[in-house]
Short mmCIF file of C-alpha atoms in Angstrom, two decimals:
data_model
loop_
_atom_site.label_atom_id
_atom_site.label_comp_id
_atom_site.label_asym_id
_atom_site.label_seq_id
_atom_site.Cartn_x
_atom_site.Cartn_y
_atom_site.Cartn_z
CA MET U 1 -49.81 36.02 -52.70
CA ALA U 2 -48.31 38.36 -50.07
CA ALA U 3 -48.31 42.09 -50.65
CA GLY U 4 -50.65 41.67 -53.64
CA ARG U 5 -47.90 40.41 -55.85
CA SER U 6 -48.61 37.92 -58.63
CA TYR U 7 -46.14 35.35 -59.81
CA PRO U 8 -46.19 33.05 -62.76
CA PHE U 9 -47.15 29.47 -61.99
CA GLY U 10 -43.78 28.14 -62.91
CA PHE U 11 -41.97 30.59 -60.68
CA VAL U 12 -44.14 29.72 -57.69
CA ASN U 13 -43.42 26.00 -58.08
CA GLN U 14 -39.72 26.67 -58.36
CA HIS U 15 -39.82 28.87 -55.29
CA ASN U 16 -41.73 26.25 -53.25
CA SER U 17 -39.33 23.51 -54.30
CA SER U 18 -36.31 25.61 -53.25
CA ILE U 19 -37.91 26.17 -49.83
CA ASN U 20 -38.57 22.46 -49.44
CA SER U 21 -35.02 21.56 -50.42
CA ALA U 22 -33.60 24.15 -48.00
CA SER U 23 -35.77 22.92 -45.13
CA SER U 24 -34.74 19.30 -45.87
CA THR U 25 -31.12 20.38 -45.97
CA ASN U 26 -31.47 22.17 -42.61
CA PHE U 27 -33.07 19.11 -41.14
CA ALA U 28 -30.23 16.95 -42.39
CA TYR U 29 -27.61 19.25 -40.91
CA GLY U 30 -29.58 19.71 -37.66
CA PHE U 31 -31.59 16.88 -36.26
CA GLY U 32 -30.05 14.33 -38.58
CA THR U 33 -26.69 14.73 -36.83
CA SER U 34 -28.06 13.63 -33.46
CA ASN U 35 -29.62 10.55 -34.97
CA SER U 36 -26.25 9.56 -36.56
CA VAL U 37 -24.47 10.01 -33.21
CA ILE U 38 -27.03 7.83 -31.41
CA ASP U 39 -26.72 5.18 -34.08
CA ASP U 40 -22.93 5.29 -33.80
CA TYR U 41 -23.09 5.02 -29.97
CA ASN U 42 -25.42 2.01 -30.15
CA SER U 43 -23.35 0.32 -32.82
CA LEU U 44 -22.41 -3.34 -32.46
CA TYR U 45 -18.72 -2.50 -32.16
CA ARG U 46 -19.19 -0.39 -29.06
CA GLN U 47 -21.48 -2.95 -27.45
CA VAL U 48 -19.06 -5.80 -28.00
CA GLU U 49 -16.17 -3.69 -26.81
CA GLY U 50 -17.96 -2.71 -23.61
CA SER U 51 -19.10 -6.25 -22.75
CA SER U 52 -15.66 -7.81 -23.42
CA ARG U 53 -13.52 -5.16 -21.77
CA GLN U 54 -13.55 -6.83 -18.32
CA ALA U 55 -12.68 -10.22 -19.74
CA PHE U 56 -9.71 -8.83 -21.64
CA GLN U 57 -8.54 -6.98 -18.58
CA SER U 58 -8.52 -10.24 -16.63
CA VAL U 59 -6.51 -11.94 -19.39
CA GLU U 60 -4.10 -9.00 -19.48
CA SER U 61 -3.53 -9.23 -15.70
CA ILE U 62 -2.74 -12.99 -16.06
CA VAL U 63 -0.32 -12.24 -18.93
CA GLN U 64 1.39 -9.55 -16.84
CA ALA U 65 1.71 -11.98 -13.93
CA PHE U 66 3.48 -14.52 -16.15
CA THR U 67 5.64 -11.78 -17.59
CA SER U 68 6.72 -10.74 -14.10
CA VAL U 69 7.61 -14.27 -13.19
CA SER U 70 9.59 -14.65 -16.42
CA MET U 71 11.46 -11.44 -15.71
CA MET U 72 12.25 -12.68 -12.23
CA LEU U 73 13.65 -15.94 -13.58
CA ASP U 74 15.69 -14.10 -16.18
CA SER U 75 17.13 -11.74 -13.55
CA THR U 76 18.04 -14.65 -11.33
CA PHE U 77 19.75 -16.48 -14.15
CA GLN U 78 21.70 -13.41 -15.19
CA ALA U 79 22.88 -12.80 -11.56
CA LEU U 80 23.94 -16.44 -11.16
CA TYR U 81 25.76 -16.44 -14.52
CA SER U 82 27.57 -13.19 -13.70
CA SER U 83 28.71 -14.56 -10.36
CA PHE U 84 29.96 -17.73 -12.02
CA ARG U 85 31.89 -15.76 -14.64
CA ALA U 86 33.44 -13.62 -11.91
CA VAL U 87 34.63 -16.67 -10.02
CA VAL U 88 36.02 -18.21 -13.20
CA GLY U 89 37.78 -14.93 -14.08
CA VAL U 90 39.50 -14.85 -10.70
CA ALA U 91 40.62 -18.48 -11.07
CA ASP U 92 41.90 -17.83 -14.57
CA ASN U 93 43.92 -14.79 -13.37
CA LEU U 94 45.43 -16.80 -10.59
CA SER U 95 46.46 -19.49 -13.07
CA ARG U 96 48.07 -16.95 -15.30
CA LEU U 97 49.92 -15.38 -12.33
CA ARG U 98 51.26 -18.79 -11.41
CA SER U 99 52.46 -19.38 -14.94
CA GLN U 100 54.22 -16.03 -15.03
CA LEU U 101 55.97 -16.82 -11.75
CA TYR U 102 57.06 -20.18 -13.08
CA SER U 103 58.40 -18.52 -16.23
CA ILE U 104 60.41 -16.00 -14.21
CA LEU U 105 61.93 -18.71 -12.12
CA SER U 106 62.72 -20.77 -15.16
CA ALA U 107 64.40 -17.83 -16.88
CA LEU U 108 66.54 -17.04 -13.89
CA ALA U 109 67.33 -20.69 -13.21
CA ILE U 110 69.20 -19.81 -10.06
CA MET U 111 68.84 -23.23 -8.59
CA ARG U 112 69.95 -24.94 -11.78
CA THR U 113 73.02 -22.60 -12.01
CA LEU U 114 74.05 -23.71 -8.55
CA LYS U 115 73.42 -27.30 -9.54
CA TYR U 116 75.63 -26.92 -12.63
CA ILE U 117 78.45 -25.46 -10.52
CA ILE U 118 78.22 -28.31 -8.06
CA ARG U 119 78.29 -30.90 -10.87
CA LYS U 120 81.23 -29.14 -12.56
CA ILE U 121 83.20 -29.28 -9.29
CA LEU U 122 82.38 -32.94 -8.99
CA GLU U 123 83.64 -33.54 -12.57
CA VAL U 124 86.92 -31.77 -11.71
CA PHE U 125 87.47 -34.04 -8.81
CA ARG U 126 86.43 -37.02 -11.02
CA LEU U 127 83.46 -37.80 -8.77
CA ARG U 128 81.05 -37.58 -11.70
CA PRO U 129 81.55 -38.60 -15.32
CA LYS U 130 82.16 -35.92 -17.96
CA GLY U 131 79.07 -34.34 -19.55
CA HIS U 132 77.16 -34.52 -16.31
CA ALA U 133 77.20 -30.67 -15.95
CA ALA U 134 75.96 -30.19 -19.56
CA ALA U 135 72.86 -32.24 -18.70
CA ALA U 136 72.08 -29.73 -15.99
CA TRP U 137 72.09 -26.84 -18.53
CA GLN U 138 69.86 -28.87 -20.79
CA GLU U 139 67.35 -29.31 -17.98
CA ALA U 140 67.50 -25.56 -17.29
CA SER U 141 65.98 -24.86 -20.71
CA VAL U 142 62.87 -26.72 -19.71
CA GLY U 143 60.34 -25.08 -17.34
CA LEU U 144 60.15 -26.02 -13.77
CA LEU U 145 56.67 -27.40 -14.07
CA PRO U 146 54.52 -28.03 -17.09
CA GLN U 147 51.67 -25.57 -17.50
CA GLN U 148 48.38 -27.19 -16.65
CA SER U 149 44.92 -25.87 -17.18
CA ILE U 150 42.69 -25.53 -14.18
CA PHE U 151 39.87 -27.12 -16.23
CA PRO U 152 40.85 -30.67 -17.47
CA ALA U 153 39.94 -31.24 -21.04
CA ASP U 154 39.01 -34.87 -20.51
CA SER U 155 36.13 -34.12 -18.17
CA LYS U 156 33.79 -37.08 -18.08
CA GLY U 157 30.53 -35.08 -18.05
CA LEU U 158 28.94 -31.73 -17.48
CA SER U 159 28.43 -30.68 -13.88
CA SER U 160 24.86 -30.25 -12.62
CA TRP U 161 25.63 -27.87 -9.77
CA PRO U 162 24.73 -24.68 -11.71
CA ILE U 163 21.25 -26.06 -12.33
CA LEU U 164 20.86 -27.02 -8.67
CA MET U 165 22.09 -23.65 -7.55
CA PHE U 166 19.71 -21.87 -9.91
CA PHE U 167 16.65 -23.72 -8.73
CA GLY U 168 17.86 -23.44 -5.13
CA ILE U 169 17.89 -19.66 -5.44
CA ILE U 170 14.51 -19.63 -7.15
CA VAL U 171 12.89 -21.71 -4.36
CA GLY U 172 15.05 -20.77 -1.38
CA ALA U 173 15.23 -17.02 -1.78
CA PRO U 174 11.45 -16.33 -1.57
CA TRP U 175 11.14 -18.75 1.37
CA LEU U 176 14.10 -17.12 3.21
CA ILE U 177 12.63 -13.62 2.60
CA TRP U 178 9.22 -14.82 3.83
CA LYS U 179 10.78 -16.26 6.99
CA LEU U 180 12.66 -13.07 7.66
CA ILE U 181 9.71 -10.69 7.19
CA SER U 182 7.07 -12.94 8.82
CA ALA U 183 6.34 -11.44 12.21
CA LYS U 184 5.97 -13.52 15.30
CA LEU U 185 2.53 -13.72 16.78
CA PRO U 186 1.96 -11.53 19.79
CA GLY U 187 1.82 -13.14 23.17
CA TRP U 188 -1.81 -12.30 23.71
CA VAL U 189 -2.79 -14.38 20.66
CA THR U 190 -1.02 -17.49 21.92
CA GLY U 191 -2.18 -16.98 25.51
CA ASP U 192 1.23 -16.26 26.97
CA ASP U 193 0.36 -12.64 27.83
CA ASP U 194 -2.75 -11.12 29.33
CA HIS U 195 -5.74 -10.95 27.02
CA TYR U 196 -9.51 -10.94 26.85
CA VAL U 197 -11.87 -13.67 25.67
CA SER U 198 -15.35 -13.28 24.28
CA TYR U 199 -17.84 -15.08 22.04
CA GLY U 200 -19.59 -13.98 18.90
CA LEU U 201 -23.10 -12.76 19.37
CA TYR U 202 -24.06 -12.52 15.69
CA ASN U 203 -22.58 -13.75 12.43
CA PHE U 204 -20.21 -11.20 10.86
CA VAL U 205 -18.70 -11.22 7.35
CA ALA U 206 -15.58 -9.20 6.81
CA GLU U 207 -15.70 -6.57 4.04
CA SER U 208 -11.93 -5.73 3.95
CA ASN U 209 -8.61 -7.42 4.72
CA ASP U 210 -8.37 -5.62 8.01
CA GLU U 211 -11.55 -7.24 9.37
CA LEU U 212 -12.19 -10.81 10.58
CA SER U 213 -15.24 -12.96 9.83
CA PHE U 214 -16.75 -15.03 12.66
CA ASN U 215 -19.94 -16.89 13.54
CA ALA U 216 -22.29 -16.59 16.46
CA GLY U 217 -20.91 -18.55 19.42
CA GLN U 218 -17.35 -18.61 18.05
CA LYS U 219 -14.55 -17.92 20.55
CA ILE U 220 -12.72 -14.64 20.02
CA ILE U 221 -9.35 -13.71 21.59
CA ILE U 222 -9.14 -9.96 22.21
CA ALA U 223 -5.95 -7.90 22.54
CA PRO U 224 -5.21 -6.06 25.74
CA LYS U 225 -6.24 -2.49 26.31
CA ASP U 226 -2.86 -0.92 25.55
CA GLU U 227 -2.67 -2.53 22.11
CA GLN U 228 -6.15 -1.60 21.00
CA PRO U 229 -6.40 0.88 18.04
CA ARG U 230 -8.18 4.18 18.49
CA LEU U 231 -11.20 3.15 16.43
CA LYS U 232 -14.61 3.62 18.09
CA GLY U 233 -16.72 0.49 17.85
CA TRP U 234 -13.92 -1.83 16.64
CA ILE U 235 -11.79 -4.25 18.63
CA LEU U 236 -8.40 -5.80 17.72
CA ALA U 237 -8.83 -9.56 18.06
CA SER U 238 -8.02 -12.97 16.65
CA VAL U 239 -10.52 -15.66 15.77
CA ASP U 240 -8.40 -18.67 14.74
CA GLY U 241 -5.26 -17.80 16.79
CA LYS U 242 -3.26 -17.08 13.59
CA LYS U 243 -4.75 -14.05 11.80
CA ILE U 244 -5.21 -10.71 13.60
CA GLY U 245 -7.86 -8.19 12.60
CA LEU U 246 -10.73 -5.99 13.63
CA VAL U 247 -14.13 -7.13 14.85
CA PRO U 248 -17.19 -4.95 15.64
CA ALA U 249 -17.80 -4.46 19.29
CA ASN U 250 -21.56 -4.71 19.11
CA TYR U 251 -21.30 -8.16 17.49
CA ILE U 252 -19.63 -9.89 20.44
CA LYS U 253 -20.47 -10.56 24.04
CA GLU U 254 -18.91 -8.63 26.87
CA PRO U 255 -15.25 -9.90 27.15
CA VAL U 256 -13.70 -11.43 30.22
CA ARG U 257 -10.11 -10.63 31.31
CA CYS U 258 -7.65 -13.57 31.28
CA THR U 259 -4.17 -13.73 32.71
CA GLY U 260 -1.43 -15.09 30.51
CA ARG U 261 0.54 -18.24 31.19
CA LYS U 262 3.78 -16.28 31.77
CA ASN U 263 2.20 -14.19 34.51
CA ILE U 264 0.60 -17.25 36.07
CA LEU U 265 4.06 -18.89 36.25
CA VAL U 266 5.55 -15.79 37.90
CA GLU U 267 2.66 -15.65 40.37
CA ASN U 268 3.07 -19.34 41.29
CA THR U 269 6.82 -18.81 41.72
CA ILE U 270 6.29 -15.94 44.12
CA ASN U 271 3.46 -17.63 45.99
CA PRO U 272 4.06 -21.44 46.13
CA VAL U 273 0.55 -21.97 47.42
CA PRO U 274 -1.60 -19.33 45.78
CA SER U 275 -4.99 -18.65 47.21
CA ARG U 276 -6.50 -18.15 43.77
CA SER U 277 -5.65 -18.41 40.16
CA PHE U 278 -5.98 -15.59 37.64
CA SER U 279 -6.22 -17.83 34.65
CA CYS U 280 -9.06 -17.55 32.17
CA PRO U 281 -12.38 -19.09 33.40
CA THR U 282 -13.96 -22.07 31.70
CA ASP U 283 -14.93 -21.74 28.07
CA SER U 284 -18.59 -22.07 28.93
CA GLN U 285 -20.49 -19.08 27.51
CA GLU U 286 -22.44 -18.75 30.77
CA ASN U 287 -19.45 -16.95 32.28
CA TYR U 288 -19.62 -14.16 29.70
CA GLY U 289 -21.90 -11.13 29.49
CA LYS U 290 -24.76 -11.12 27.04
CA THR U 291 -23.99 -8.06 24.98
CA VAL U 292 -21.61 -5.18 24.73
CA SER U 293 -23.31 -1.84 25.06
CA ASP U 294 -22.71 0.88 22.52
CA LYS U 295 -20.11 2.89 24.36
CA ASN U 296 -16.39 3.74 24.06
CA MET U 297 -13.65 1.10 24.25
CA GLU U 298 -12.42 2.61 27.50
CA ASP U 299 -15.67 1.80 29.23
CA ILE U 300 -15.74 -1.72 27.76
CA PHE U 301 -12.29 -2.60 29.12
CA GLU U 302 -12.92 -0.87 32.42
CA SER U 303 -16.08 -2.94 32.93
CA CYS U 304 -14.14 -6.21 32.58
CA HIS U 305 -10.83 -5.10 34.12
CA SER U 306 -11.08 -7.13 37.31
CA ALA U 307 -10.03 -10.73 36.89
CA PRO U 308 -12.60 -13.44 37.80
CA THR U 309 -11.90 -15.78 40.66
CA VAL U 310 -11.62 -19.45 39.80
CA THR U 311 -11.39 -22.07 42.52
#
């Protein structure tokens, strides 16, 4: 024993057992905690939750889309119903105003008073039998016109125009908005204004909505120089004549300048017998350069600025 001390055998065993229990306790509160955290992290619940999170997000987006459509339909119905109630309210107020005017005229009975006086005079001169004037007063107690409702009670059936109007708004409103906000294609896309034409040199797959995909050898219509964006290495163009986007300059052949149909018409009007035509050359790829060198867009358009001569 340390320091030359002697302990009874029982005390030594008790001391060793206490040390072992303390060390095991420290291990439980030390390294045992990290093992429990790892086991909890790798639990089945967390694995299932992580693997199914994306699927549930997709389902949630679909549910939100249907909810948005349902809210749109409900808003349209409420607007249509409110408009209908407003129109009915105006018609009802006009009907009540008419009834009040008729009541006032009936209460005054000016015309019937004059009619009674005339009948009384006729009775005095024995031109009408007696009691004829009293009948005029009896008629004065009755209203001029019977009150009638603007909505007949014996309607044969329910009208279907609210349903037609509701679905007309649902279908027609989005279409009308789309027609109003849809922009007209520029003239260079349709060929009416000056433009450039090239062909794809390699296949290109768009990586964003601003880019256009095309294949090698596919015709590409390029916007004029003044409408090109200030993006080095990218050209504003159209592949199918409908959608406009960006294409890489090093993926197409050197473009050729083409004069639009409007300018050709003006040129032919000024010169009845033109010596040459400034229209675009034939679509054969032999008329186009092989590649576009890696330089600025200014140099690219300057290199193809002069219009080709076509006989």
